[in-house]
PDB file of C-alpha atoms in Angstrom:
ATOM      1  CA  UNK A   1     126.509 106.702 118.584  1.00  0.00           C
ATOM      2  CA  UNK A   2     127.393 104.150 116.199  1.00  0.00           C
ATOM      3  CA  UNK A   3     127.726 104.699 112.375  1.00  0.00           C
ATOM      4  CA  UNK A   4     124.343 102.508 111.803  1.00  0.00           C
ATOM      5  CA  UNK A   5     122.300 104.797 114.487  1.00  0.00           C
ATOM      6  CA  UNK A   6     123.175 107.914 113.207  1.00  0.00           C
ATOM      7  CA  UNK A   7     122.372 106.548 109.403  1.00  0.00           C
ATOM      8  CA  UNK A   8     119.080 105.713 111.120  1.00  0.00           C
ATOM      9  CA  UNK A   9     118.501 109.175 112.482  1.00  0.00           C
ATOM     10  CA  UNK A  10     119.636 110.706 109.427  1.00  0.00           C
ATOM     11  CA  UNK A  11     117.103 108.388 107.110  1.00  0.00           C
ATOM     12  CA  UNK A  12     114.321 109.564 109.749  1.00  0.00           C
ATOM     13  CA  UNK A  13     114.480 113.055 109.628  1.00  0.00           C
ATOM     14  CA  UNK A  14     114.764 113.230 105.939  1.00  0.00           C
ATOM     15  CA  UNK A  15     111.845 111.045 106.156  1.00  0.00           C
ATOM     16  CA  UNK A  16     109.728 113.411 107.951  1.00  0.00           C
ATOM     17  CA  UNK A  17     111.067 116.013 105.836  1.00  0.00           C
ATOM     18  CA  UNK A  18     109.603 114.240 102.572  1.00  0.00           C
ATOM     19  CA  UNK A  19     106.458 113.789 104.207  1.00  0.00           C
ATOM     20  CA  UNK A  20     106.498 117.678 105.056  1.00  0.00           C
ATOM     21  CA  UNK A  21     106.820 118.711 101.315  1.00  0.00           C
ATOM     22  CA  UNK A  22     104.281 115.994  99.633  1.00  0.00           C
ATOM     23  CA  UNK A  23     101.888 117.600 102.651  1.00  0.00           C
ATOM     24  CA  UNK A  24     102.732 121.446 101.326  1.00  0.00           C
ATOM     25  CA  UNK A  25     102.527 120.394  97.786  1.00  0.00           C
ATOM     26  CA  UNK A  26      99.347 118.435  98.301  1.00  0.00           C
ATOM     27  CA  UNK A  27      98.051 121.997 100.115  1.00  0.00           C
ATOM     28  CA  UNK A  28      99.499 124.199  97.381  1.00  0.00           C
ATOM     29  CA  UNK A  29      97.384 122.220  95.085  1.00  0.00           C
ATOM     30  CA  UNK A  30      94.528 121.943  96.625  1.00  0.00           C
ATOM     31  CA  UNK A  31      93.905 125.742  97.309  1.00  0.00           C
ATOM     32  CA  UNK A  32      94.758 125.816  93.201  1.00  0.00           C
ATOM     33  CA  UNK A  33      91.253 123.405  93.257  1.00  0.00           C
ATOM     34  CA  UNK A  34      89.587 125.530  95.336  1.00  0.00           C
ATOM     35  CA  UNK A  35      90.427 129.001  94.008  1.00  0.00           C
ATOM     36  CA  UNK A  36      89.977 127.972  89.898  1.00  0.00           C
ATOM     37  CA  UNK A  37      86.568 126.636  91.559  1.00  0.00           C
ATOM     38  CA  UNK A  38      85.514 129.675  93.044  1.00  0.00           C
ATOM     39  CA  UNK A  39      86.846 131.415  89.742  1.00  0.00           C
ATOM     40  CA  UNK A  40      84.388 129.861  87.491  1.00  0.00           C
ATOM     41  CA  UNK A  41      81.468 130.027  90.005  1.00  0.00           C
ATOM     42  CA  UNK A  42      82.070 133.793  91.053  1.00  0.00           C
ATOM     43  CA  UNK A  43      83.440 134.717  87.511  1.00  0.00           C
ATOM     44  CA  UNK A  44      86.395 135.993  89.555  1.00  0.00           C
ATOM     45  CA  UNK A  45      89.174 136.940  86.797  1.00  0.00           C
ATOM     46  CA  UNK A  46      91.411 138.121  89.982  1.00  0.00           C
ATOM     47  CA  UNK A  47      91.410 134.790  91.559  1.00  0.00           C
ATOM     48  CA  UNK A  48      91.752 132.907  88.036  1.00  0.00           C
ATOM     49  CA  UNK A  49      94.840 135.220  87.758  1.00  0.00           C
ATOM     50  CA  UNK A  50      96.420 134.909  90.873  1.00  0.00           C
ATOM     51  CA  UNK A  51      96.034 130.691  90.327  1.00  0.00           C
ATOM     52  CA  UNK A  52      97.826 130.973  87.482  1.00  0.00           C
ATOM     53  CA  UNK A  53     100.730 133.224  89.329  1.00  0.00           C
ATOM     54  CA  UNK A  54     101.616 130.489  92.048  1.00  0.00           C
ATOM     55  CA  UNK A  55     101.654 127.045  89.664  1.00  0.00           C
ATOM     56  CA  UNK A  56     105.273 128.050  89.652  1.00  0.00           C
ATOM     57  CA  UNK A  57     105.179 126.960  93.157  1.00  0.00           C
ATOM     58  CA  UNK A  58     104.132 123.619  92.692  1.00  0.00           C
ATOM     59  CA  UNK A  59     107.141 122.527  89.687  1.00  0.00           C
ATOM     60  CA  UNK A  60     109.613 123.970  92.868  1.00  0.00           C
ATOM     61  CA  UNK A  61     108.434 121.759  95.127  1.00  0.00           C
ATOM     62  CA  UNK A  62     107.771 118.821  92.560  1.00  0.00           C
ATOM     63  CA  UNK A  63     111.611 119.203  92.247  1.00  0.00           C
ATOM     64  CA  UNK A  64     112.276 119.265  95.752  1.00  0.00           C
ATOM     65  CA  UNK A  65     110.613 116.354  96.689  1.00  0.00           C
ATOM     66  CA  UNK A  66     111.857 114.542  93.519  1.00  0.00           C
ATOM     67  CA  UNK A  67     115.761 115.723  95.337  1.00  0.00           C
ATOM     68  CA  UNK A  68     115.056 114.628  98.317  1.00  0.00           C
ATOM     69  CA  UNK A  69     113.245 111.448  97.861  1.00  0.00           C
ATOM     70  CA  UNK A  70     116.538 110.332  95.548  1.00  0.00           C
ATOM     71  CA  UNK A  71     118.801 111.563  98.201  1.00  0.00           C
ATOM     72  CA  UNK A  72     116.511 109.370 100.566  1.00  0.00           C
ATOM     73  CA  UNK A  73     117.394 106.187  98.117  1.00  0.00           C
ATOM     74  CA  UNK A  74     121.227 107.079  97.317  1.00  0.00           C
ATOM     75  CA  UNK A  75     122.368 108.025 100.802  1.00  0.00           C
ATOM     76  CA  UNK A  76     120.578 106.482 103.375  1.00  0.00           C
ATOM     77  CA  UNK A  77     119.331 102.930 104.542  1.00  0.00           C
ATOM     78  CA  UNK A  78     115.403 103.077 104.685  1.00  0.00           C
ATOM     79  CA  UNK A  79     113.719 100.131 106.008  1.00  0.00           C
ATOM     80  CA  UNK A  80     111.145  98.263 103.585  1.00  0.00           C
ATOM     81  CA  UNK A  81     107.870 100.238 104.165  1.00  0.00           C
ATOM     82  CA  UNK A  82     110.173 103.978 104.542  1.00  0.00           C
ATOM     83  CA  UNK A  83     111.662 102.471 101.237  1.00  0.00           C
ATOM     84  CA  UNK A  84     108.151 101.742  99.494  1.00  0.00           C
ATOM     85  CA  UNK A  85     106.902 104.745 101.206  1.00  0.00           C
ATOM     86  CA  UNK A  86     109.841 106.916  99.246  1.00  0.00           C
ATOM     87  CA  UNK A  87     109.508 105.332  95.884  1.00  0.00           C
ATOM     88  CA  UNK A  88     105.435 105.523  95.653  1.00  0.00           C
ATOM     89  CA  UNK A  89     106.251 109.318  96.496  1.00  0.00           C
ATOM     90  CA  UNK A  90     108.409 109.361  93.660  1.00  0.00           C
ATOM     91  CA  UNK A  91     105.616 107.829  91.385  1.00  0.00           C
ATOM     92  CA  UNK A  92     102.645 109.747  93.165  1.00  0.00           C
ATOM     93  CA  UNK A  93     104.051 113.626  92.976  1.00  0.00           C
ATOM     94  CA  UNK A  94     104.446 113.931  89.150  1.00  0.00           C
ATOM     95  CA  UNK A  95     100.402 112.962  89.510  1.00  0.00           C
ATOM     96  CA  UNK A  96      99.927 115.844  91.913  1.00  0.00           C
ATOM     97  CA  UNK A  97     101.497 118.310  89.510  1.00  0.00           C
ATOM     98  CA  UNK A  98      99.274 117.610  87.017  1.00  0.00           C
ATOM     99  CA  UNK A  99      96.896 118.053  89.063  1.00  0.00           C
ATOM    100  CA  UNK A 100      97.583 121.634  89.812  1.00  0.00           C
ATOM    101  CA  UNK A 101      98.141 122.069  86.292  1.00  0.00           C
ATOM    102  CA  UNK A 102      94.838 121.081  85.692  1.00  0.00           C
ATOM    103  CA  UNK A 103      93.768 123.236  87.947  1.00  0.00           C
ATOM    104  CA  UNK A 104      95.679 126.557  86.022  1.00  0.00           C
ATOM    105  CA  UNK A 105      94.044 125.214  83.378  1.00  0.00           C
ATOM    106  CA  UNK A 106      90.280 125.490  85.158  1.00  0.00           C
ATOM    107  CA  UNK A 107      91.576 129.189  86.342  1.00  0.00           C
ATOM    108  CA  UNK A 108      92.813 130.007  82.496  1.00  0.00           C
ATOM    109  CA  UNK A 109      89.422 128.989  81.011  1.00  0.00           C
ATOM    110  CA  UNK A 110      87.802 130.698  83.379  1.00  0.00           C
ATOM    111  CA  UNK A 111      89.521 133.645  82.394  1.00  0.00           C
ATOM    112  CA  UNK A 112      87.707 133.326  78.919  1.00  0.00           C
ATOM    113  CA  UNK A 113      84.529 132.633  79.794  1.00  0.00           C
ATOM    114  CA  UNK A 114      84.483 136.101  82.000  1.00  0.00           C
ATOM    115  CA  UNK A 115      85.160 138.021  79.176  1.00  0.00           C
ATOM    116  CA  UNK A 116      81.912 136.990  77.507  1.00  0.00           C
ATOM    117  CA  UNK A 117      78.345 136.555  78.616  1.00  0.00           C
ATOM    118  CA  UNK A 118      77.608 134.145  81.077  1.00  0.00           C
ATOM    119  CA  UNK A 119      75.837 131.226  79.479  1.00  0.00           C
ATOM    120  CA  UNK A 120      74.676 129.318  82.370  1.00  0.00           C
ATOM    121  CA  UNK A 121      75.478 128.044  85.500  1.00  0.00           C
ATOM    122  CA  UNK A 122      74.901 124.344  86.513  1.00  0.00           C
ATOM    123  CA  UNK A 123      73.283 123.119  89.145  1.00  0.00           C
ATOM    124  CA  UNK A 124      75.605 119.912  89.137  1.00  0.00           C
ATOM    125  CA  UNK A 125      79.468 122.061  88.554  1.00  0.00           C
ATOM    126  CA  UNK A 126      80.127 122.781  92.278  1.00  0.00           C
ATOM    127  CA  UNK A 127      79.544 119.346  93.112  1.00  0.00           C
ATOM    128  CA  UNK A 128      81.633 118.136  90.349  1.00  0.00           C
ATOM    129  CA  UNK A 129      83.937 120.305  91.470  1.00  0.00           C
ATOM    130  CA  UNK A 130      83.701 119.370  95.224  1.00  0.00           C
ATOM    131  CA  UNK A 131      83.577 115.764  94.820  1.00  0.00           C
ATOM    132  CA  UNK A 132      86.900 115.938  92.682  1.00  0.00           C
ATOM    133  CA  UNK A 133      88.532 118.249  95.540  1.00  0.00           C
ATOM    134  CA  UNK A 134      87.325 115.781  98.431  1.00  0.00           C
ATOM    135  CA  UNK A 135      88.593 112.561  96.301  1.00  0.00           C
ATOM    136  CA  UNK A 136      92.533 114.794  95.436  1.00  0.00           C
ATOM    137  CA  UNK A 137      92.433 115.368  99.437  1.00  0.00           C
ATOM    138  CA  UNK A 138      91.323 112.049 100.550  1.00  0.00           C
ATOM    139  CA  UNK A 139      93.713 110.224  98.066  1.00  0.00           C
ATOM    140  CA  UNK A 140      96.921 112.194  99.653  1.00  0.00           C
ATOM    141  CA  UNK A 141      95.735 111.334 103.330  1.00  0.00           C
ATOM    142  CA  UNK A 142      95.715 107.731 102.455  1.00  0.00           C
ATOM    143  CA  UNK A 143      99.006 108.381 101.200  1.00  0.00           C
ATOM    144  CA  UNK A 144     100.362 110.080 104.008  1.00  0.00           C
ATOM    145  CA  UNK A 145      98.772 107.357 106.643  1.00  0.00           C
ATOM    146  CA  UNK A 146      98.890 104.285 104.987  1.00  0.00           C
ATOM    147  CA  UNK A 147      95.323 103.804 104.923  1.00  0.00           C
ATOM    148  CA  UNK A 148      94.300 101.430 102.298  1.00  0.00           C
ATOM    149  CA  UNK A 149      90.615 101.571 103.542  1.00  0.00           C
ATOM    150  CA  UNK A 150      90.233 105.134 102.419  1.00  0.00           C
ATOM    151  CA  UNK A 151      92.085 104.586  99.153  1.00  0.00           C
ATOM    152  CA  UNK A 152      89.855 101.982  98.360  1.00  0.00           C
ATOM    153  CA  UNK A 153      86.561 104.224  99.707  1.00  0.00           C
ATOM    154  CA  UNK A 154      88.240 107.074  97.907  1.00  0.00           C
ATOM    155  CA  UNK A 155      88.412 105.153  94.250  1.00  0.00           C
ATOM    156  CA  UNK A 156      84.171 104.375  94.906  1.00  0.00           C
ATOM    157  CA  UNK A 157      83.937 108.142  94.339  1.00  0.00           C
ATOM    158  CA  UNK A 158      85.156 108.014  91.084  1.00  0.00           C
ATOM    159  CA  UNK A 159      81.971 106.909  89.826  1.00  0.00           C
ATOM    160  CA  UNK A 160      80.367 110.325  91.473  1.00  0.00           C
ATOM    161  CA  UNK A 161      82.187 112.356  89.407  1.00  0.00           C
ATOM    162  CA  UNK A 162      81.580 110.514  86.303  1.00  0.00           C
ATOM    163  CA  UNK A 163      77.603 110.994  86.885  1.00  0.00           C
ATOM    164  CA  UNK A 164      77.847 114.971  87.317  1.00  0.00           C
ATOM    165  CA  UNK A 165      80.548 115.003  84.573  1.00  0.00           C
ATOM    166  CA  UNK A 166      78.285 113.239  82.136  1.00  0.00           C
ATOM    167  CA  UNK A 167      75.439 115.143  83.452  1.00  0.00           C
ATOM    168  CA  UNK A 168      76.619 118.632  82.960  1.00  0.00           C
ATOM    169  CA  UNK A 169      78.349 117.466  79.220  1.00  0.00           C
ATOM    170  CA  UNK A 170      74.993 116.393  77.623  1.00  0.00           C
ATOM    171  CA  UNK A 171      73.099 119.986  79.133  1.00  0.00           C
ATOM    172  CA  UNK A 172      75.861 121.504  77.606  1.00  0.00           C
ATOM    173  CA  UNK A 173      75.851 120.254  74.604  1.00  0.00           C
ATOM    174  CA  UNK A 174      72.187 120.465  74.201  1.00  0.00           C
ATOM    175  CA  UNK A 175      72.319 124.210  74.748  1.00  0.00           C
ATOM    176  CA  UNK A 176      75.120 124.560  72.024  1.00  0.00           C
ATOM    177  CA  UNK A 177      73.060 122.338  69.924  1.00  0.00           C
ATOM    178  CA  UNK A 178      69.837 124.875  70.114  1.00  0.00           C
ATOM    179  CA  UNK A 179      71.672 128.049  70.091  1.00  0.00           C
ATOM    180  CA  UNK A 180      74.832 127.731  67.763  1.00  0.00           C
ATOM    181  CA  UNK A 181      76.439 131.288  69.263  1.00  0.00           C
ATOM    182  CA  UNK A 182      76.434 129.307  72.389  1.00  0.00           C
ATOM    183  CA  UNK A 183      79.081 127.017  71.414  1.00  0.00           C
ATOM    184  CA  UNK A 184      82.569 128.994  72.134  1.00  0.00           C
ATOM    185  CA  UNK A 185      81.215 129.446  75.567  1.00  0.00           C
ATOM    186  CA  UNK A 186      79.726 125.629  75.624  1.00  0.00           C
ATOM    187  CA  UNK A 187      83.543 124.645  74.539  1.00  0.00           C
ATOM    188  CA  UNK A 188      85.060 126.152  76.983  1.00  0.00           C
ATOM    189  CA  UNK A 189      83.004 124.758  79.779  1.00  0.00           C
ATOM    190  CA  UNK A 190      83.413 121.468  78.372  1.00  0.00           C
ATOM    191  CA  UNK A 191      87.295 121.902  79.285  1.00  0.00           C
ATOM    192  CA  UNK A 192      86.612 122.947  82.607  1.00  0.00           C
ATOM    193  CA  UNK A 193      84.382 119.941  83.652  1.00  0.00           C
ATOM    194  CA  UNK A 194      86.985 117.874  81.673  1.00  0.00           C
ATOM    195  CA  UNK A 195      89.571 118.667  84.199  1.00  0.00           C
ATOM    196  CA  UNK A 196      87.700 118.313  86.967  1.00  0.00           C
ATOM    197  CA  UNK A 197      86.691 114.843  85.934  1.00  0.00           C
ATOM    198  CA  UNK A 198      91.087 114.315  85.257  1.00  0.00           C
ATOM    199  CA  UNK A 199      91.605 115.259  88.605  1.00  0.00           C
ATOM    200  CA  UNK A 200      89.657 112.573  90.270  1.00  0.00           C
ATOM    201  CA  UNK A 201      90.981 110.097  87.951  1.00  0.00           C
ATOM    202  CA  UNK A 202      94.738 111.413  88.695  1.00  0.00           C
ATOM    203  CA  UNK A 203      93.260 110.867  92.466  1.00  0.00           C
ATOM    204  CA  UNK A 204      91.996 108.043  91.645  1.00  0.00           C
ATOM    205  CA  UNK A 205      95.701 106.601  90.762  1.00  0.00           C
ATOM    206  CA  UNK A 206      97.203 108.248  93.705  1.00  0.00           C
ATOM    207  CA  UNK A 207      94.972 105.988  95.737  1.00  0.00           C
ATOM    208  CA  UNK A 208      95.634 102.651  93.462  1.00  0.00           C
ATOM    209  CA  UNK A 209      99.509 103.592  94.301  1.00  0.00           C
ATOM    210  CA  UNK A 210      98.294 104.021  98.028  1.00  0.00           C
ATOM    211  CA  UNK A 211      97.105 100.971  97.953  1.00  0.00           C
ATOM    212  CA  UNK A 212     100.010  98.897  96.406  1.00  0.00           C
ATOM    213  CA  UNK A 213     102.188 100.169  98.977  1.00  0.00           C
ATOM    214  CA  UNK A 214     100.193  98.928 101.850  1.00  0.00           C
ATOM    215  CA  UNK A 215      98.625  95.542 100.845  1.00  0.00           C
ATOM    216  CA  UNK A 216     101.451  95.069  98.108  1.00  0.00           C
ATOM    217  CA  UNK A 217      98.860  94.277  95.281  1.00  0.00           C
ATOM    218  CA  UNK A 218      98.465  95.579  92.185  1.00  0.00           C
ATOM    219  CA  UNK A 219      94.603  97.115  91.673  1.00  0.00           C
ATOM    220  CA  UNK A 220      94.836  99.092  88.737  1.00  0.00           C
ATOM    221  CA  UNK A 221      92.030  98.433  86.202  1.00  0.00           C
ATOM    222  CA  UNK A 222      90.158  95.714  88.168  1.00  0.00           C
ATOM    223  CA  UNK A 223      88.098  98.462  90.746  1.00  0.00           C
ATOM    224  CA  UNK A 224      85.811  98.788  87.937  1.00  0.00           C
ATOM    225  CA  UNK A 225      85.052  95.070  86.664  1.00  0.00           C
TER     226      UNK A 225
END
């Protein structure tokens, strides 16, 4: 085997390797969605807890990938679309992170809010909720497969999210508005729809990077003119 194949195999199997660990950390985070989710609609202070336990899970394998993608760069020869493949990898994990913290951050103020009365629950959170999971999902798979048609169908959604967002904010506010010992409770489900609606617009840039690596266009700001 000459020196150039077995760079080649070696560039392919830490390839697949990188692709393994953005698929774990996109799974790690999206149970995180799921379970702070369920924690706010159950009132489930166990769940919210054990959420909070395994973020530590997600910086270990934001550093992992962020090894192995600049071993990928230093040490091997990737061809132009493994190359733009590695680098929007580089540029899209940090965004998942932050999406699992927001996520901790759903479980944590959940946490709160089950120590106190319930004040309501709306009709609109576990589609906010859902929405935001399907659009974190849908924006990795485009990822993954190079499917700018997705991305694109994927970014559409944002506008969902910003309906039910908007929706459950002014109910909220209303109620704080008519019964003032309402409002720590009203505050801190304000945070939790805030981060819902963050996570689609994290997803939102995960598919705009999708996107630039495929059609090699720049689409940032203009999906909403």
């Amino acid at each position: 085997m000459s020196v150039l194949e077995v760079v080649m195999s070696s560039t392919g199997l830490e390839l697949k390797a990188l692709r393994e660990k953005v698929t774990e950390i996109a799974l790690s985070t999206e149970v995180a969605i799921t379970g702070a989710l369920k924690a706010v609609l159950d009132r489930d202070s166990e769940l919210a807890k054990e959420i909070i336990r395994k973020d530590d899970n997600v910086d270990q394998l934001e550093n992992e990938i962020d090894q192995l993608a600049t071993e990928i760069l230093t040490f091997t020869k990737p061809g132009v679309d493994d190359l733009r493949f590695t680098v929007t990898v580089m540029h899209t994990v940090p965004m998942i992170e932050r999406i699992a913290d927001h996520a901790v951050n759903i479980a944590k103020h959940s946490l709160i809010l089950n120590s106190q009365t319930e004040l309501f629950q709306h009709r609109d959170l576990l589609t906010l909720g859902t929405v935001s999971k399907m659009m974190f999902r849908d924006s990795v798979d485009s990822l993954l497969m190079a499917d700018a048609e997705k991305a694109h169908k994927t970014i559409e959604r944002d506008d969902e999210v910003d309906h039910f967002y908007h929706s459950i904010y002014n109910d909220i506010v209303s109620v704080m508005e008519r019964d003032t010992s309402t409002i720590k409770r009203g505050a801190e489900m304000l945070f939790i729809i805030k981060h819902f609606e963050r996570i689609a617009d994290y997803s939102t840039n995960i598919c705009e990077m999708a996107i630039y690596m495929v059609e090699n266009r720049v689409i940032k700001h203009t999906h909403h003119s």
